[in-house]
mmCIF file of C-alpha atoms and ligand atoms in Angstrom:
data_model
loop_
_atom_site.group_PDB
_atom_site.id
_atom_site.type_symbol
_atom_site.label_atom_id
_atom_site.label_comp_id
_atom_site.label_asym_id
_atom_site.label_seq_id
_atom_site.Cartn_x
_atom_site.Cartn_y
_atom_site.Cartn_z
ATOM 1 C CA MET A 1 19.670 -8.339 -4.506
ATOM 2 C CA THR A 2 19.227 -6.296 -7.761
ATOM 3 C CA PHE A 3 18.616 -3.113 -8.703
ATOM 4 C CA THR A 4 17.256 -2.344 -12.104
ATOM 5 C CA PHE A 5 16.557 0.770 -13.138
ATOM 6 C CA LEU A 6 13.775 0.492 -16.854
ATOM 7 C CA GLU A 7 13.234 4.099 -18.538
ATOM 8 C CA GLN A 8 9.657 2.748 -19.661
ATOM 9 C CA THR A 9 8.407 -0.334 -19.222
ATOM 10 C CA THR A 10 3.962 -1.493 -18.931
ATOM 11 C CA SER A 11 4.211 -2.148 -15.648
ATOM 12 C CA THR A 12 6.812 -3.137 -12.875
ATOM 13 C CA ASN A 13 4.273 -5.707 -11.689
ATOM 14 C CA ASP A 14 4.681 -7.206 -14.863
ATOM 15 C CA GLU A 15 8.301 -7.012 -15.272
ATOM 16 C CA ALA A 16 8.207 -8.214 -11.929
ATOM 17 C CA LEU A 17 6.947 -11.806 -13.274
ATOM 18 C CA ASP A 18 10.364 -12.914 -15.222
ATOM 19 C CA SER A 19 11.707 -15.443 -13.399
ATOM 20 C CA ARG A 20 15.279 -13.508 -14.307
ATOM 21 C CA TYR A 21 14.121 -11.272 -10.527
ATOM 22 C CA GLY A 22 14.050 -13.702 -7.178
ATOM 23 C CA HIS A 23 13.685 -13.077 -3.494
ATOM 24 C CA GLY A 24 14.400 -9.621 -2.855
ATOM 25 C CA ASP A 25 15.399 -8.476 -5.919
ATOM 26 C CA VAL A 26 14.234 -4.940 -6.928
ATOM 27 C CA ILE A 27 12.472 -2.638 -9.752
ATOM 28 C CA VAL A 28 12.307 0.600 -10.707
ATOM 29 C CA THR A 29 10.992 2.710 -13.517
ATOM 30 C CA GLU A 30 10.659 5.829 -14.819
ATOM 31 C CA TYR A 31 7.245 5.762 -16.229
ATOM 32 C CA GLN A 32 4.500 2.668 -16.617
ATOM 33 C CA THR A 33 2.397 2.559 -20.519
ATOM 34 C CA ALA A 34 -0.184 0.268 -18.824
ATOM 35 C CA GLY A 35 0.399 0.843 -14.702
ATOM 36 C CA ARG A 36 -1.837 -1.045 -13.090
ATOM 37 C CA GLY A 37 -3.825 0.033 -9.875
ATOM 38 C CA GLN A 38 -6.453 -2.084 -7.376
ATOM 39 C CA ARG A 39 -10.010 -3.112 -8.476
ATOM 40 C CA GLY A 40 -9.210 -3.012 -12.409
ATOM 41 C CA HIS A 41 -8.331 0.741 -12.026
ATOM 42 C CA ALA A 42 -4.793 2.083 -14.375
ATOM 43 C CA TRP A 43 -2.275 3.680 -11.864
ATOM 44 C CA LYS A 44 -1.416 6.456 -14.240
ATOM 45 C CA SER A 45 2.220 8.633 -12.481
ATOM 46 C CA ALA A 46 3.941 11.578 -14.667
ATOM 47 C CA ARG A 47 7.595 10.256 -16.130
ATOM 48 C CA GLY A 48 10.252 10.867 -13.888
ATOM 49 C CA GLU A 49 8.413 12.727 -10.819
ATOM 50 C CA ASN A 50 8.255 9.240 -8.403
ATOM 51 C CA LEU A 51 9.211 6.130 -7.149
ATOM 52 C CA ILE A 52 7.002 3.093 -9.484
ATOM 53 C CA LEU A 53 8.776 0.158 -7.912
ATOM 54 C CA SER A 54 7.797 -4.087 -7.275
ATOM 55 C CA ILE A 55 9.767 -5.784 -5.011
ATOM 56 C CA VAL A 56 10.192 -9.626 -5.898
ATOM 57 C CA LEU A 57 9.849 -12.017 -2.765
ATOM 58 C CA CYS A 58 9.228 -15.398 -2.230
ATOM 59 C CA PRO A 59 7.780 -15.794 1.449
ATOM 60 C CA THR A 60 7.326 -19.648 1.550
ATOM 61 C CA PHE A 61 6.867 -19.540 5.074
ATOM 62 C CA LEU A 62 3.801 -17.783 4.522
ATOM 63 C CA ALA A 63 0.689 -19.787 4.286
ATOM 64 C CA ALA A 64 -2.101 -18.960 1.281
ATOM 65 C CA SER A 65 -4.679 -17.429 4.395
ATOM 66 C CA GLU A 66 -2.049 -15.119 5.913
ATOM 67 C CA GLN A 67 -1.603 -13.004 2.879
ATOM 68 C CA PHE A 68 -2.832 -10.397 5.385
ATOM 69 C CA LEU A 69 0.480 -10.155 6.887
ATOM 70 C CA LEU A 70 2.791 -9.370 3.556
ATOM 71 C CA LEU A 71 -0.226 -6.458 3.091
ATOM 72 C CA GLN A 72 0.450 -5.435 6.890
ATOM 73 C CA THR A 73 4.078 -5.347 6.234
ATOM 74 C CA VAL A 74 4.218 -3.604 3.176
ATOM 75 C CA ALA A 75 2.064 -0.556 4.401
ATOM 76 C CA VAL A 76 3.590 -0.416 7.771
ATOM 77 C CA ALA A 77 6.789 0.376 6.377
ATOM 78 C CA LEU A 78 5.478 3.002 4.253
ATOM 79 C CA THR A 79 4.575 4.697 7.298
ATOM 80 C CA ASP A 80 7.651 3.850 7.955
ATOM 81 C CA LEU A 81 9.413 6.314 5.479
ATOM 82 C CA MET A 82 7.173 8.852 5.673
ATOM 83 C CA LYS A 83 7.642 8.919 9.378
ATOM 84 C CA LEU A 84 11.825 9.509 8.473
ATOM 85 C CA TYR A 85 10.648 12.245 5.821
ATOM 86 C CA GLY A 86 8.230 14.106 8.873
ATOM 87 C CA LEU A 87 4.693 12.931 7.497
ATOM 88 C CA ASP A 88 2.677 11.413 9.220
ATOM 89 C CA ALA A 89 0.634 8.753 7.487
ATOM 90 C CA ARG A 90 -1.883 6.371 7.873
ATOM 91 C CA ILE A 91 -3.220 3.160 6.052
ATOM 92 C CA LYS A 92 -6.735 3.426 4.158
ATOM 93 C CA TRP A 93 -7.696 -0.243 4.428
ATOM 94 C CA THR A 94 -6.227 -2.258 2.762
ATOM 95 C CA ASN A 95 -3.184 -0.790 2.226
ATOM 96 C CA ASP A 96 -3.630 2.853 0.948
ATOM 97 C CA ILE A 97 -0.975 5.067 2.565
ATOM 98 C CA TYR A 98 -3.008 8.711 3.182
ATOM 99 C CA VAL A 99 -2.281 11.897 5.047
ATOM 100 C CA ASP A 100 -4.556 13.466 5.823
ATOM 101 C CA ASP A 101 -7.999 12.514 3.541
ATOM 102 C CA ARG A 102 -5.509 12.766 0.670
ATOM 103 C CA LYS A 103 -3.784 9.773 -0.663
ATOM 104 C CA LEU A 104 -0.455 9.997 -0.868
ATOM 105 C CA VAL A 105 1.036 5.778 -2.340
ATOM 106 C CA GLY A 106 -0.871 3.110 -3.958
ATOM 107 C CA VAL A 107 0.520 -0.504 -3.176
ATOM 108 C CA LEU A 108 -0.779 -3.744 -5.194
ATOM 109 C CA ILE A 109 0.443 -6.775 -4.005
ATOM 110 C CA GLU A 110 -0.089 -9.557 -6.870
ATOM 111 C CA ASN A 111 0.519 -13.962 -4.814
ATOM 112 C CA SER A 112 1.781 -16.577 -6.779
ATOM 113 C CA LEU A 113 0.071 -19.296 -4.867
ATOM 114 C CA GLY A 114 1.203 -23.080 -4.396
ATOM 115 C CA GLU A 115 1.002 -25.623 -2.140
ATOM 116 C CA GLY A 116 -0.508 -23.690 0.730
ATOM 117 C CA CYS A 117 1.276 -21.111 0.160
ATOM 118 C CA VAL A 118 2.983 -17.873 -0.801
ATOM 119 C CA VAL A 119 5.368 -18.919 -3.415
ATOM 120 C CA ARG A 120 6.317 -15.768 -5.081
ATOM 121 C CA SER A 121 4.743 -11.974 -4.490
ATOM 122 C CA ARG A 122 5.012 -8.718 -6.289
ATOM 123 C CA VAL A 123 4.352 -6.268 -4.685
ATOM 124 C CA GLY A 124 4.426 -3.479 -6.312
ATOM 125 C CA ILE A 125 3.958 0.264 -4.810
ATOM 126 C CA GLY A 126 3.730 3.811 -6.571
ATOM 127 C CA ILE A 127 4.613 6.560 -4.080
ATOM 128 C CA ASN A 128 3.564 9.844 -4.979
ATOM 129 C CA VAL A 129 6.895 11.763 -4.517
ATOM 130 C CA ASN A 130 7.589 14.993 -6.547
ATOM 131 C CA GLN A 131 4.592 14.798 -8.078
ATOM 132 C CA LYS A 132 2.357 17.711 -7.843
ATOM 133 C CA THR A 133 -0.157 18.606 -10.436
ATOM 134 C CA PHE A 134 -2.549 15.392 -11.047
ATOM 135 C CA ASP A 135 -5.242 13.931 -13.483
ATOM 136 C CA PRO A 136 -8.753 15.476 -12.177
ATOM 137 C CA SER A 137 -9.880 12.604 -12.235
ATOM 138 C CA LEU A 138 -8.183 11.059 -8.807
ATOM 139 C CA PRO A 139 -9.852 11.349 -6.315
ATOM 140 C CA ASN A 140 -7.753 13.899 -3.131
ATOM 141 C CA PRO A 141 -4.395 13.237 -4.852
ATOM 142 C CA THR A 142 -1.232 14.476 -3.272
ATOM 143 C CA SER A 143 2.649 13.771 -3.122
ATOM 144 C CA MET A 144 4.945 14.467 -0.814
ATOM 145 C CA ALA A 145 6.333 17.153 -2.216
ATOM 146 C CA LEU A 146 3.144 19.288 -1.617
ATOM 147 C CA GLU A 147 3.243 17.494 1.498
ATOM 148 C CA ILE A 148 6.707 18.706 2.985
ATOM 149 C CA GLY A 149 7.360 21.724 0.483
ATOM 150 C CA LYS A 150 10.224 20.728 -1.090
ATOM 151 C CA GLU A 151 11.147 17.795 -4.035
ATOM 152 C CA LEU A 152 12.877 15.032 -2.651
ATOM 153 C CA ASP A 153 15.550 12.687 -4.381
ATOM 154 C CA ARG A 154 14.560 9.271 -5.291
ATOM 155 C CA ARG A 155 17.467 7.762 -5.765
ATOM 156 C CA GLU A 156 17.756 8.410 -1.405
ATOM 157 C CA LEU A 157 13.944 7.106 -0.504
ATOM 158 C CA LEU A 158 14.058 3.924 -2.641
ATOM 159 C CA THR A 159 17.482 3.123 -0.469
ATOM 160 C CA HIS A 160 15.418 4.547 2.628
ATOM 161 C CA PHE A 161 12.422 2.181 2.007
ATOM 162 C CA TYR A 162 14.135 -0.677 0.865
ATOM 163 C CA ASP A 163 15.566 -0.567 4.121
ATOM 164 C CA LEU A 164 12.857 0.211 5.920
ATOM 165 C CA PHE A 165 11.075 -3.158 4.599
ATOM 166 C CA MET A 166 13.238 -5.344 4.637
ATOM 167 C CA ALA A 167 13.421 -4.207 8.877
ATOM 168 C CA ARG A 168 9.866 -4.426 8.730
ATOM 169 C CA TYR A 169 9.978 -7.869 6.749
ATOM 170 C CA ALA A 170 12.937 -9.537 8.966
ATOM 171 C CA ASP A 171 10.144 -9.422 11.574
ATOM 172 C CA LEU A 172 7.397 -10.828 9.542
ATOM 173 C CA GLU A 173 9.340 -13.824 8.960
ATOM 174 C CA ALA A 174 11.228 -14.404 12.265
ATOM 175 C CA GLY A 175 7.245 -14.605 13.263
ATOM 176 C CA ARG A 176 6.705 -11.531 15.020
ATOM 177 C CA ARG A 177 3.526 -11.102 14.394
ATOM 178 C CA GLU A 178 1.679 -9.485 17.164
ATOM 179 C CA LYS A 179 4.347 -6.190 16.337
ATOM 180 C CA LEU A 180 3.096 -5.688 13.260
ATOM 181 C CA ALA A 181 -0.653 -6.105 13.861
ATOM 182 C CA SER A 182 -0.540 -3.951 16.403
ATOM 183 C CA ASP A 183 1.504 -1.224 14.404
ATOM 184 C CA TYR A 184 -0.814 -1.843 11.655
ATOM 185 C CA ARG A 185 -3.651 -1.651 13.662
ATOM 186 C CA GLN A 186 -2.744 1.987 15.160
ATOM 187 C CA LEU A 187 -1.846 2.823 11.483
ATOM 188 C CA ILE A 188 -5.386 2.389 10.503
ATOM 189 C CA TYR A 189 -7.061 5.755 8.872
ATOM 190 C CA ARG A 190 -10.244 7.124 10.882
ATOM 191 C CA LEU A 191 -10.113 4.092 13.995
ATOM 192 C CA ASN A 192 -12.809 5.140 15.998
ATOM 193 C CA GLU A 193 -14.134 8.085 14.055
ATOM 194 C CA ARG A 194 -17.846 7.796 12.335
ATOM 195 C CA SER A 195 -16.945 7.299 8.354
ATOM 196 C CA ARG A 196 -19.056 7.009 6.150
ATOM 197 C CA PHE A 197 -19.390 3.909 3.454
ATOM 198 C CA GLN A 198 -20.306 1.900 0.225
ATOM 199 C CA LEU A 199 -21.419 -1.655 -0.204
ATOM 200 C CA PRO A 200 -20.948 -3.201 -3.412
ATOM 201 C CA ASP A 201 -24.733 -2.774 -4.369
ATOM 202 C CA GLY A 202 -24.439 0.821 -4.056
ATOM 203 C CA THR A 203 -26.171 1.296 -0.370
ATOM 204 C CA LEU A 204 -24.803 4.008 1.760
ATOM 205 C CA CYS A 205 -24.417 3.540 4.846
ATOM 206 C CA GLU A 206 -22.393 5.036 8.530
ATOM 207 C CA GLY A 207 -19.928 3.526 10.416
ATOM 208 C CA VAL A 208 -17.172 3.152 12.890
ATOM 209 C CA ILE A 209 -14.068 1.915 12.389
ATOM 210 C CA ARG A 210 -13.167 -0.209 14.969
ATOM 211 C CA ASP A 211 -10.191 -3.231 13.484
ATOM 212 C CA VAL A 212 -8.871 -5.647 11.174
ATOM 213 C CA GLU A 213 -9.158 -8.863 11.685
ATOM 214 C CA PRO A 214 -5.783 -11.808 11.376
ATOM 215 C CA ASN A 215 -7.434 -12.031 8.500
ATOM 216 C CA GLY A 216 -7.340 -8.845 7.298
ATOM 217 C CA ALA A 217 -10.916 -8.398 6.909
ATOM 218 C CA LEU A 218 -12.351 -4.565 8.913
ATOM 219 C CA ILE A 219 -14.751 -4.677 11.618
ATOM 220 C CA VAL A 220 -16.621 -2.004 11.504
ATOM 221 C CA GLU A 221 -19.736 -0.880 13.878
ATOM 222 C CA ASN A 222 -23.130 0.535 12.585
ATOM 223 C CA PRO A 223 -25.077 3.522 14.301
ATOM 224 C CA SER A 224 -27.483 0.922 16.594
ATOM 225 C CA GLY A 225 -24.160 -0.333 17.653
ATOM 226 C CA GLU A 226 -23.578 -3.795 16.204
ATOM 227 C CA LYS A 227 -20.377 -4.843 14.625
ATOM 228 C CA ARG A 228 -19.490 -6.515 11.710
ATOM 229 C CA SER A 229 -16.768 -7.787 9.318
ATOM 230 C CA TYR A 230 -16.371 -6.848 6.038
ATOM 231 C CA LEU A 231 -13.741 -8.017 3.770
ATOM 232 C CA PHE A 232 -11.762 -6.486 0.875
ATOM 233 C CA ARG A 233 -14.105 -5.077 -2.108
ATOM 234 C CA GLU A 234 -16.938 -5.818 0.740
ATOM 235 C CA ILE A 235 -17.268 -2.312 2.011
ATOM 236 C CA THR A 236 -15.568 1.140 0.692
ATOM 237 C CA LEU A 237 -14.101 3.738 3.253
ATOM 238 C CA LEU A 238 -15.906 6.808 1.224
ATOM 239 C CA ILE A 239 -13.074 9.902 1.619
ATOM 240 C CA PRO A 240 -14.233 12.990 3.413
ATOM 241 C CA SER A 241 -15.116 16.084 1.150
HETATM 242 C C1 BTN B 1 -3.979 1.509 -5.989
HETATM 243 O O1 BTN B 1 -3.941 2.224 -5.748
HETATM 244 O O2 BTN B 1 -4.970 1.417 -6.464
HETATM 245 C C2 BTN B 1 -2.792 0.412 -6.217
HETATM 246 C C3 BTN B 1 -1.378 1.190 -6.800
HETATM 247 C C4 BTN B 1 -0.481 0.719 -7.004
HETATM 248 C C5 BTN B 1 0.208 1.118 -8.467
HETATM 249 C C6 BTN B 1 1.675 0.733 -8.305
HETATM 250 S S1 BTN B 1 3.473 1.648 -9.325
HETATM 251 C C7 BTN B 1 4.500 0.029 -9.432
HETATM 252 C C8 BTN B 1 3.406 -1.317 -9.727
HETATM 253 N N1 BTN B 1 3.131 -1.733 -10.510
HETATM 254 C C9 BTN B 1 1.926 -0.967 -11.578
HETATM 255 O O3 BTN B 1 1.222 -1.219 -12.244
HETATM 256 N N2 BTN B 1 0.712 -1.414 -9.957
HETATM 257 C C10 BTN B 1 1.895 -0.795 -9.414
#
């Protein structure tokens, strides 16, 4: 396991493609010139204020159909980290980390598959740590410093996160999946609360998140009591304004 610190890079997830990095290696940067978010969005993070990293993993024990388990592991470990700092964080399906209705962490996991399993995974994480002002176009951003009321030591945070993540990853590798799944479930943002959603065609609807299936599908109950499951990109949870 090695930690590589870069002053600047395009994206730590791009850097993590380099074959010199192996399982457990971490790439950290002060600034990304082309940081990437989910759904093709850019991820902008102020220079030297946050924790921007990618962890390289080789989870060959995971079948291609089990990729959601890795995502669950990352999200739960991030809430463990927030708990350590006194923050009661929740997981906005699938793996954004929120405090109340404010986004604290973004995660972008990029997997390479081969022979039916996950050969290599690049777990990219952007934690808003000490940044206090954000691009006004971002919906509800926050940072640990804003939530806690003081600036934090990013190296210390990184060490804590790595240890917490590896402990959760050990559970995954050892097959202790029920614990991960039940911890994830209890941490779902807006579980059992009436929420508004948007469907890919732009339709707005109301419903209540009731659960997440083992494959990662979100189960939403509509106002007439029917439950439907939605895969990633099939539904977007709208944040209350
Ligand atoms: C999102 O919320 O849309 C996901 C954001 C993921 C950002 C992290 S920062 C480290 C890694 N490198 C990237 O380019 N993206 C991820």
